[in-house]
PDB file of N, CA and C in Angstrom:
ATOM      1  N   MET D   1     -27.835 -15.901  14.298  1.00 86.00           N
ATOM      2  CA  MET D   1     -27.459 -16.063  12.910  1.00 86.00           C
ATOM      3  C   MET D   1     -26.045 -16.629  12.794  1.00 86.00           C
ATOM      4  N   ALA D   2     -25.092 -16.076  13.564  1.00 83.00           N
ATOM      5  CA  ALA D   2     -23.710 -16.549  13.502  1.00 83.00           C
ATOM      6  C   ALA D   2     -23.631 -18.024  13.890  1.00 83.00           C
ATOM      7  N   GLN D   3     -24.382 -18.387  14.908  1.00 88.00           N
ATOM      8  CA  GLN D   3     -24.380 -19.770  15.370  1.00 88.00           C
ATOM      9  C   GLN D   3     -24.904 -20.694  14.269  1.00 88.00           C
ATOM     10  N   ARG D   4     -25.940 -20.251  13.573  1.00 88.00           N
ATOM     11  CA  ARG D   4     -26.520 -21.045  12.494  1.00 88.00           C
ATOM     12  C   ARG D   4     -25.526 -21.230  11.353  1.00 88.00           C
ATOM     13  N   LEU D   5     -24.704 -20.201  11.117  1.00 87.00           N
ATOM     14  CA  LEU D   5     -23.699 -20.273  10.059  1.00 87.00           C
ATOM     15  C   LEU D   5     -22.424 -20.975  10.520  1.00 87.00           C
ATOM     16  N   GLY D   6     -22.317 -21.186  11.830  1.00 92.00           N
ATOM     17  CA  GLY D   6     -21.146 -21.862  12.375  1.00 92.00           C
ATOM     18  C   GLY D   6     -19.904 -20.984  12.388  1.00 92.00           C
ATOM     19  N   ILE D   7     -20.109 -19.672  12.588  1.00 90.00           N
ATOM     20  CA  ILE D   7     -18.988 -18.729  12.622  1.00 90.00           C
ATOM     21  C   ILE D   7     -19.051 -17.919  13.909  1.00 90.00           C
ATOM     22  N   PRO D   8     -17.923 -17.351  14.319  1.00 88.00           N
ATOM     23  CA  PRO D   8     -17.952 -16.508  15.522  1.00 88.00           C
ATOM     24  C   PRO D   8     -18.807 -15.260  15.306  1.00 88.00           C
ATOM     25  N   VAL D   9     -19.452 -14.819  16.364  1.00 91.00           N
ATOM     26  CA  VAL D   9     -20.285 -13.613  16.311  1.00 91.00           C
ATOM     27  C   VAL D   9     -19.443 -12.420  15.871  1.00 91.00           C
ATOM     28  N   SER D  10     -18.182 -12.363  16.323  1.00 93.00           N
ATOM     29  CA  SER D  10     -17.313 -11.235  15.964  1.00 93.00           C
ATOM     30  C   SER D  10     -17.073 -11.168  14.456  1.00 93.00           C
ATOM     31  N   SER D  11     -16.952 -12.323  13.798  1.00 90.00           N
ATOM     32  CA  SER D  11     -16.764 -12.336  12.339  1.00 90.00           C
ATOM     33  C   SER D  11     -17.994 -11.786  11.632  1.00 90.00           C
ATOM     34  N   LEU D  12     -19.159 -12.236  12.064  1.00 90.00           N
ATOM     35  CA  LEU D  12     -20.398 -11.750  11.464  1.00 90.00           C
ATOM     36  C   LEU D  12     -20.538 -10.247  11.677  1.00 90.00           C
ATOM     37  N   ALA D  13     -20.197  -9.777  12.867  1.00 91.00           N
ATOM     38  CA  ALA D  13     -20.288  -8.342  13.162  1.00 91.00           C
ATOM     39  C   ALA D  13     -19.359  -7.540  12.253  1.00 91.00           C
ATOM     40  N   LYS D  14     -18.140  -8.052  12.030  1.00 90.00           N
ATOM     41  CA  LYS D  14     -17.199  -7.365  11.130  1.00 90.00           C
ATOM     42  C   LYS D  14     -17.756  -7.301   9.712  1.00 90.00           C
ATOM     43  N   TRP D  15     -18.322  -8.404   9.235  1.00 89.00           N
ATOM     44  CA  TRP D  15     -18.865  -8.436   7.877  1.00 89.00           C
ATOM     45  C   TRP D  15     -20.025  -7.455   7.723  1.00 89.00           C
ATOM     46  N   VAL D  16     -20.901  -7.437   8.723  1.00 90.00           N
ATOM     47  CA  VAL D  16     -22.052  -6.527   8.678  1.00 90.00           C
ATOM     48  C   VAL D  16     -21.566  -5.083   8.685  1.00 90.00           C
ATOM     49  N   ARG D  17     -20.612  -4.785   9.551  1.00 86.00           N
ATOM     50  CA  ARG D  17     -20.064  -3.417   9.621  1.00 86.00           C
ATOM     51  C   ARG D  17     -19.434  -3.023   8.285  1.00 86.00           C
ATOM     52  N   GLN D  18     -18.641  -3.916   7.690  1.00 84.00           N
ATOM     53  CA  GLN D  18     -17.997  -3.605   6.411  1.00 84.00           C
ATOM     54  C   GLN D  18     -19.039  -3.414   5.313  1.00 84.00           C
ATOM     55  N   ALA D  19     -20.089  -4.214   5.321  1.00 88.00           N
ATOM     56  CA  ALA D  19     -21.155  -4.060   4.325  1.00 88.00           C
ATOM     57  C   ALA D  19     -21.834  -2.702   4.479  1.00 88.00           C
ATOM     58  N   ARG D  20     -22.046  -2.272   5.717  1.00 85.00           N
ATOM     59  CA  ARG D  20     -22.669  -0.958   5.954  1.00 85.00           C
ATOM     60  C   ARG D  20     -21.743   0.171   5.503  1.00 85.00           C
ATOM     61  N   ILE D  21     -20.453   0.016   5.720  1.00 79.00           N
ATOM     62  CA  ILE D  21     -19.488   1.017   5.246  1.00 79.00           C
ATOM     63  C   ILE D  21     -19.517   1.068   3.725  1.00 79.00           C
ATOM     64  N   ASP D  22     -19.503  -0.113   3.078  1.00 80.00           N
ATOM     65  CA  ASP D  22     -19.512  -0.183   1.612  1.00 80.00           C
ATOM     66  C   ASP D  22     -20.777   0.429   1.017  1.00 80.00           C
ATOM     67  N   ARG D  23     -21.905   0.313   1.729  1.00 81.00           N
ATOM     68  CA  ARG D  23     -23.164   0.890   1.236  1.00 81.00           C
ATOM     69  C   ARG D  23     -23.291   2.367   1.568  1.00 81.00           C
ATOM     70  N   GLY D  24     -22.353   2.893   2.352  1.00 74.00           N
ATOM     71  CA  GLY D  24     -22.389   4.306   2.708  1.00 74.00           C
ATOM     72  C   GLY D  24     -23.216   4.611   3.936  1.00 74.00           C
ATOM     73  N   GLU D  25     -23.648   3.586   4.644  1.00 76.00           N
ATOM     74  CA  GLU D  25     -24.446   3.797   5.854  1.00 76.00           C
ATOM     75  C   GLU D  25     -23.580   4.248   7.028  1.00 76.00           C
ATOM     76  N   LEU D  26     -22.309   3.863   6.996  1.00 75.00           N
ATOM     77  CA  LEU D  26     -21.347   4.287   8.014  1.00 75.00           C
ATOM     78  C   LEU D  26     -20.206   4.998   7.306  1.00 75.00           C
ATOM     79  N   SER D  27     -19.536   5.884   8.020  1.00 67.00           N
ATOM     80  CA  SER D  27     -18.428   6.626   7.435  1.00 67.00           C
ATOM     81  C   SER D  27     -17.298   5.678   7.074  1.00 67.00           C
ATOM     82  N   GLY D  28     -16.890   5.735   5.826  1.00 52.00           N
ATOM     83  CA  GLY D  28     -15.762   4.939   5.362  1.00 52.00           C
ATOM     84  C   GLY D  28     -14.637   5.812   4.880  1.00 52.00           C
ATOM     85  N   SER D  29     -14.842   7.122   4.882  1.00 53.00           N
ATOM     86  CA  SER D  29     -13.825   8.047   4.393  1.00 53.00           C
ATOM     87  C   SER D  29     -13.298   8.882   5.541  1.00 53.00           C
ATOM     88  N   GLY D  30     -12.223   9.565   5.288  1.00 55.00           N
ATOM     89  CA  GLY D  30     -11.663  10.452   6.298  1.00 55.00           C
ATOM     90  C   GLY D  30     -11.048   9.677   7.436  1.00 55.00           C
ATOM     91  N   GLN D  31     -11.516   9.921   8.635  1.00 61.00           N
ATOM     92  CA  GLN D  31     -10.922   9.323   9.816  1.00 61.00           C
ATOM     93  C   GLN D  31     -11.448   7.918  10.100  1.00 61.00           C
ATOM     94  N   GLY D  32     -12.584   7.559   9.536  1.00 69.00           N
ATOM     95  CA  GLY D  32     -13.204   6.282   9.864  1.00 69.00           C
ATOM     96  C   GLY D  32     -12.638   5.125   9.063  1.00 69.00           C
ATOM     97  N   PRO D  33     -13.269   3.968   9.163  1.00 75.00           N
ATOM     98  CA  PRO D  33     -12.822   2.774   8.450  1.00 75.00           C
ATOM     99  C   PRO D  33     -12.905   2.958   6.935  1.00 75.00           C
ATOM    100  N   LEU D  34     -12.110   2.181   6.216  1.00 79.00           N
ATOM    101  CA  LEU D  34     -12.097   2.249   4.756  1.00 79.00           C
ATOM    102  C   LEU D  34     -13.154   1.328   4.165  1.00 79.00           C
ATOM    103  N   THR D  35     -13.692   1.727   3.014  1.00 81.00           N
ATOM    104  CA  THR D  35     -14.564   0.820   2.274  1.00 81.00           C
ATOM    105  C   THR D  35     -13.677  -0.247   1.646  1.00 81.00           C
ATOM    106  N   SER D  36     -14.289  -1.314   1.167  1.00 86.00           N
ATOM    107  CA  SER D  36     -13.524  -2.374   0.507  1.00 86.00           C
ATOM    108  C   SER D  36     -12.796  -1.818  -0.710  1.00 86.00           C
ATOM    109  N   GLU D  37     -13.447  -0.919  -1.431  1.00 90.00           N
ATOM    110  CA  GLU D  37     -12.836  -0.303  -2.613  1.00 90.00           C
ATOM    111  C   GLU D  37     -11.632   0.553  -2.215  1.00 90.00           C
ATOM    112  N   GLU D  38     -11.789   1.338  -1.151  1.00 87.00           N
ATOM    113  CA  GLU D  38     -10.678   2.174  -0.673  1.00 87.00           C
ATOM    114  C   GLU D  38      -9.519   1.304  -0.188  1.00 87.00           C
ATOM    115  N   ARG D  39      -9.842   0.214   0.480  1.00 88.00           N
ATOM    116  CA  ARG D  39      -8.805  -0.691   0.980  1.00 88.00           C
ATOM    117  C   ARG D  39      -8.040  -1.310  -0.192  1.00 88.00           C
ATOM    118  N   ALA D  40      -8.761  -1.741  -1.235  1.00 93.00           N
ATOM    119  CA  ALA D  40      -8.110  -2.318  -2.413  1.00 93.00           C
ATOM    120  C   ALA D  40      -7.222  -1.281  -3.100  1.00 93.00           C
ATOM    121  N   GLU D  41      -7.710  -0.046  -3.184  1.00 95.00           N
ATOM    122  CA  GLU D  41      -6.909   1.019  -3.791  1.00 95.00           C
ATOM    123  C   GLU D  41      -5.654   1.283  -2.964  1.00 95.00           C
ATOM    124  N   LEU D  42      -5.784   1.277  -1.650  1.00 93.00           N
ATOM    125  CA  LEU D  42      -4.639   1.499  -0.772  1.00 93.00           C
ATOM    126  C   LEU D  42      -3.588   0.408  -0.974  1.00 93.00           C
ATOM    127  N   VAL D  43      -4.022  -0.833  -1.075  1.00 94.00           N
ATOM    128  CA  VAL D  43      -3.093  -1.944  -1.308  1.00 94.00           C
ATOM    129  C   VAL D  43      -2.359  -1.734  -2.627  1.00 94.00           C
ATOM    130  N   GLN D  44      -3.093  -1.370  -3.682  1.00 97.00           N
ATOM    131  CA  GLN D  44      -2.489  -1.147  -4.997  1.00 97.00           C
ATOM    132  C   GLN D  44      -1.510   0.021  -4.954  1.00 97.00           C
ATOM    133  N   LEU D  45      -1.878   1.113  -4.304  1.00 97.00           N
ATOM    134  CA  LEU D  45      -0.995   2.280  -4.226  1.00 97.00           C
ATOM    135  C   LEU D  45       0.270   1.968  -3.432  1.00 97.00           C
ATOM    136  N   ARG D  46       0.132   1.199  -2.380  1.00 97.00           N
ATOM    137  CA  ARG D  46       1.324   0.815  -1.610  1.00 97.00           C
ATOM    138  C   ARG D  46       2.245  -0.063  -2.439  1.00 97.00           C
ATOM    139  N   ARG D  47       1.667  -0.963  -3.223  1.00 98.00           N
ATOM    140  CA  ARG D  47       2.462  -1.824  -4.106  1.00 98.00           C
ATOM    141  C   ARG D  47       3.207  -0.968  -5.131  1.00 98.00           C
ATOM    142  N   GLU D  48       2.504  -0.024  -5.750  1.00 98.00           N
ATOM    143  CA  GLU D  48       3.135   0.865  -6.730  1.00 98.00           C
ATOM    144  C   GLU D  48       4.228   1.706  -6.083  1.00 98.00           C
ATOM    145  N   ASN D  49       3.962   2.202  -4.883  1.00 98.00           N
ATOM    146  CA  ASN D  49       4.939   3.017  -4.163  1.00 98.00           C
ATOM    147  C   ASN D  49       6.210   2.208  -3.894  1.00 98.00           C
ATOM    148  N   ARG D  50       6.046   0.960  -3.460  1.00 97.00           N
ATOM    149  CA  ARG D  50       7.189   0.088  -3.196  1.00 97.00           C
ATOM    150  C   ARG D  50       8.015  -0.117  -4.466  1.00 97.00           C
ATOM    151  N   GLU D  51       7.341  -0.358  -5.590  1.00 97.00           N
ATOM    152  CA  GLU D  51       8.025  -0.567  -6.872  1.00 97.00           C
ATOM    153  C   GLU D  51       8.754   0.701  -7.313  1.00 97.00           C
ATOM    154  N   LEU D  52       8.120   1.849  -7.174  1.00 98.00           N
ATOM    155  CA  LEU D  52       8.758   3.109  -7.562  1.00 98.00           C
ATOM    156  C   LEU D  52       9.981   3.400  -6.696  1.00 98.00           C
ATOM    157  N   ARG D  53       9.916   3.064  -5.426  1.00 97.00           N
ATOM    158  CA  ARG D  53      11.085   3.261  -4.554  1.00 97.00           C
ATOM    159  C   ARG D  53      12.238   2.367  -4.984  1.00 97.00           C
ATOM    160  N   ARG D  54      11.934   1.122  -5.352  1.00 97.00           N
ATOM    161  CA  ARG D  54      12.985   0.220  -5.845  1.00 97.00           C
ATOM    162  C   ARG D  54      13.626   0.787  -7.104  1.00 97.00           C
ATOM    163  N   GLU D  55      12.791   1.258  -8.030  1.00 97.00           N
ATOM    164  CA  GLU D  55      13.316   1.834  -9.267  1.00 97.00           C
ATOM    165  C   GLU D  55      14.172   3.060  -8.979  1.00 97.00           C
ATOM    166  N   LYS D  56      13.703   3.921  -8.081  1.00 96.00           N
ATOM    167  CA  LYS D  56      14.456   5.128  -7.732  1.00 96.00           C
ATOM    168  C   LYS D  56      15.817   4.757  -7.163  1.00 96.00           C
ATOM    169  N   ASP D  57      15.851   3.783  -6.268  1.00 96.00           N
ATOM    170  CA  ASP D  57      17.115   3.349  -5.675  1.00 96.00           C
ATOM    171  C   ASP D  57      18.046   2.771  -6.735  1.00 96.00           C
ATOM    172  N   PHE D  58      17.501   1.977  -7.655  1.00 96.00           N
ATOM    173  CA  PHE D  58      18.307   1.403  -8.729  1.00 96.00           C
ATOM    174  C   PHE D  58      18.935   2.503  -9.574  1.00 96.00           C
ATOM    175  N   PHE D  59      18.134   3.474  -9.993  1.00 95.00           N
ATOM    176  CA  PHE D  59      18.658   4.539 -10.844  1.00 95.00           C
ATOM    177  C   PHE D  59      19.638   5.436 -10.090  1.00 95.00           C
ATOM    178  N   ARG D  60      19.420   5.622  -8.810  1.00 94.00           N
ATOM    179  CA  ARG D  60      20.365   6.416  -8.010  1.00 94.00           C
ATOM    180  C   ARG D  60      21.716   5.711  -7.962  1.00 94.00           C
ATOM    181  N   LEU D  61      21.716   4.393  -7.728  1.00 93.00           N
ATOM    182  CA  LEU D  61      22.965   3.632  -7.695  1.00 93.00           C
ATOM    183  C   LEU D  61      23.629   3.589  -9.066  1.00 93.00           C
ATOM    184  N   ALA D  62      22.822   3.429 -10.117  1.00 92.00           N
ATOM    185  CA  ALA D  62      23.378   3.406 -11.471  1.00 92.00           C
ATOM    186  C   ALA D  62      24.011   4.750 -11.818  1.00 92.00           C
ATOM    187  N   ALA D  63      23.356   5.837 -11.460  1.00 92.00           N
ATOM    188  CA  ALA D  63      23.896   7.170 -11.740  1.00 92.00           C
ATOM    189  C   ALA D  63      25.209   7.376 -10.995  1.00 92.00           C
ATOM    190  N   ALA D  64      25.280   6.937  -9.747  1.00 89.00           N
ATOM    191  CA  ALA D  64      26.516   7.073  -8.973  1.00 89.00           C
ATOM    192  C   ALA D  64      27.629   6.242  -9.603  1.00 89.00           C
ATOM    193  N   HIS D  65      27.302   5.045 -10.060  1.00 87.00           N
ATOM    194  CA  HIS D  65      28.296   4.173 -10.695  1.00 87.00           C
ATOM    195  C   HIS D  65      28.847   4.816 -11.963  1.00 87.00           C
ATOM    196  N   PHE D  66      27.967   5.302 -12.824  1.00 87.00           N
ATOM    197  CA  PHE D  66      28.425   5.896 -14.080  1.00 87.00           C
ATOM    198  C   PHE D  66      29.138   7.221 -13.851  1.00 87.00           C
ATOM    199  N   ALA D  67      28.739   7.962 -12.840  1.00 87.00           N
ATOM    200  CA  ALA D  67      29.421   9.220 -12.526  1.00 87.00           C
ATOM    201  C   ALA D  67      30.842   8.927 -12.054  1.00 87.00           C
ATOM    202  N   LYS D  68      31.000   7.858 -11.288  1.00 84.00           N
ATOM    203  CA  LYS D  68      32.327   7.488 -10.796  1.00 84.00           C
ATOM    204  C   LYS D  68      33.253   7.149 -11.970  1.00 84.00           C
ATOM    205  N   GLU D  69      32.724   6.501 -12.999  1.00 80.00           N
ATOM    206  CA  GLU D  69      33.526   6.145 -14.172  1.00 80.00           C
ATOM    207  C   GLU D  69      34.003   7.379 -14.926  1.00 80.00           C
ATOM    208  N   GLN D  70      33.287   8.478 -14.810  1.00 81.00           N
ATOM    209  CA  GLN D  70      33.630   9.699 -15.532  1.00 81.00           C
ATOM    210  C   GLN D  70      34.694  10.528 -14.821  1.00 81.00           C
ATOM    211  N   LEU D  71      34.955  10.244 -13.554  1.00 75.00           N
ATOM    212  CA  LEU D  71      35.942  11.009 -12.795  1.00 75.00           C
ATOM    213  C   LEU D  71      37.354  10.639 -13.245  1.00 75.00           C
ATOM    214  N   PRO D  72      38.268  11.609 -13.274  1.00 76.00           N
ATOM    215  CA  PRO D  72      39.663  11.279 -13.608  1.00 76.00           C
ATOM    216  C   PRO D  72      40.273  10.449 -12.481  1.00 76.00           C
ATOM    217  N   PRO D  73      41.269   9.646 -12.784  1.00 74.00           N
ATOM    218  CA  PRO D  73      41.900   8.827 -11.742  1.00 74.00           C
ATOM    219  C   PRO D  73      42.479   9.694 -10.630  1.00 74.00           C
ATOM    220  N   ARG D  74      42.575   9.153  -9.437  1.00 76.00           N
ATOM    221  CA  ARG D  74      43.136   9.898  -8.302  1.00 76.00           C
ATOM    222  C   ARG D  74      44.603  10.194  -8.574  1.00 76.00           C
ATOM    223  N   GLY D  75      44.992  11.371  -8.151  1.00 71.00           N
ATOM    224  CA  GLY D  75      46.370  11.793  -8.345  1.00 71.00           C
ATOM    225  C   GLY D  75      46.618  12.378  -9.720  1.00 71.00           C
ATOM    226  N   PHE D  76      45.600  12.367 -10.562  1.00 63.00           N
ATOM    227  CA  PHE D  76      45.714  12.933 -11.906  1.00 63.00           C
ATOM    228  C   PHE D  76      45.470  14.423 -11.807  1.00 63.00           C
ATOM    229  N   ALA D  77      46.432  15.214 -12.295  1.00 58.00           N
ATOM    230  CA  ALA D  77      46.276  16.663 -12.175  1.00 58.00           C
ATOM    231  C   ALA D  77      46.212  17.333 -13.509  1.00 58.00           C
TER     232      ALA D  77
END
């Protein structure tokens, strides 16, 4: 079949395996491979996590900057 489609056998095997995982014929949860849906969700969650970390870092730096402005000058008693 792979030869007829002009693709490597390994590619066809990967597609068949992923289709079986997506249909629930093979374990796609827990320790095994992810379903296409789980993989898409993982990509989205990682993207959101990256964005939230950037926001957290920004607000941490902004808070430090504004806190510094509130301190009395050095040597002021």
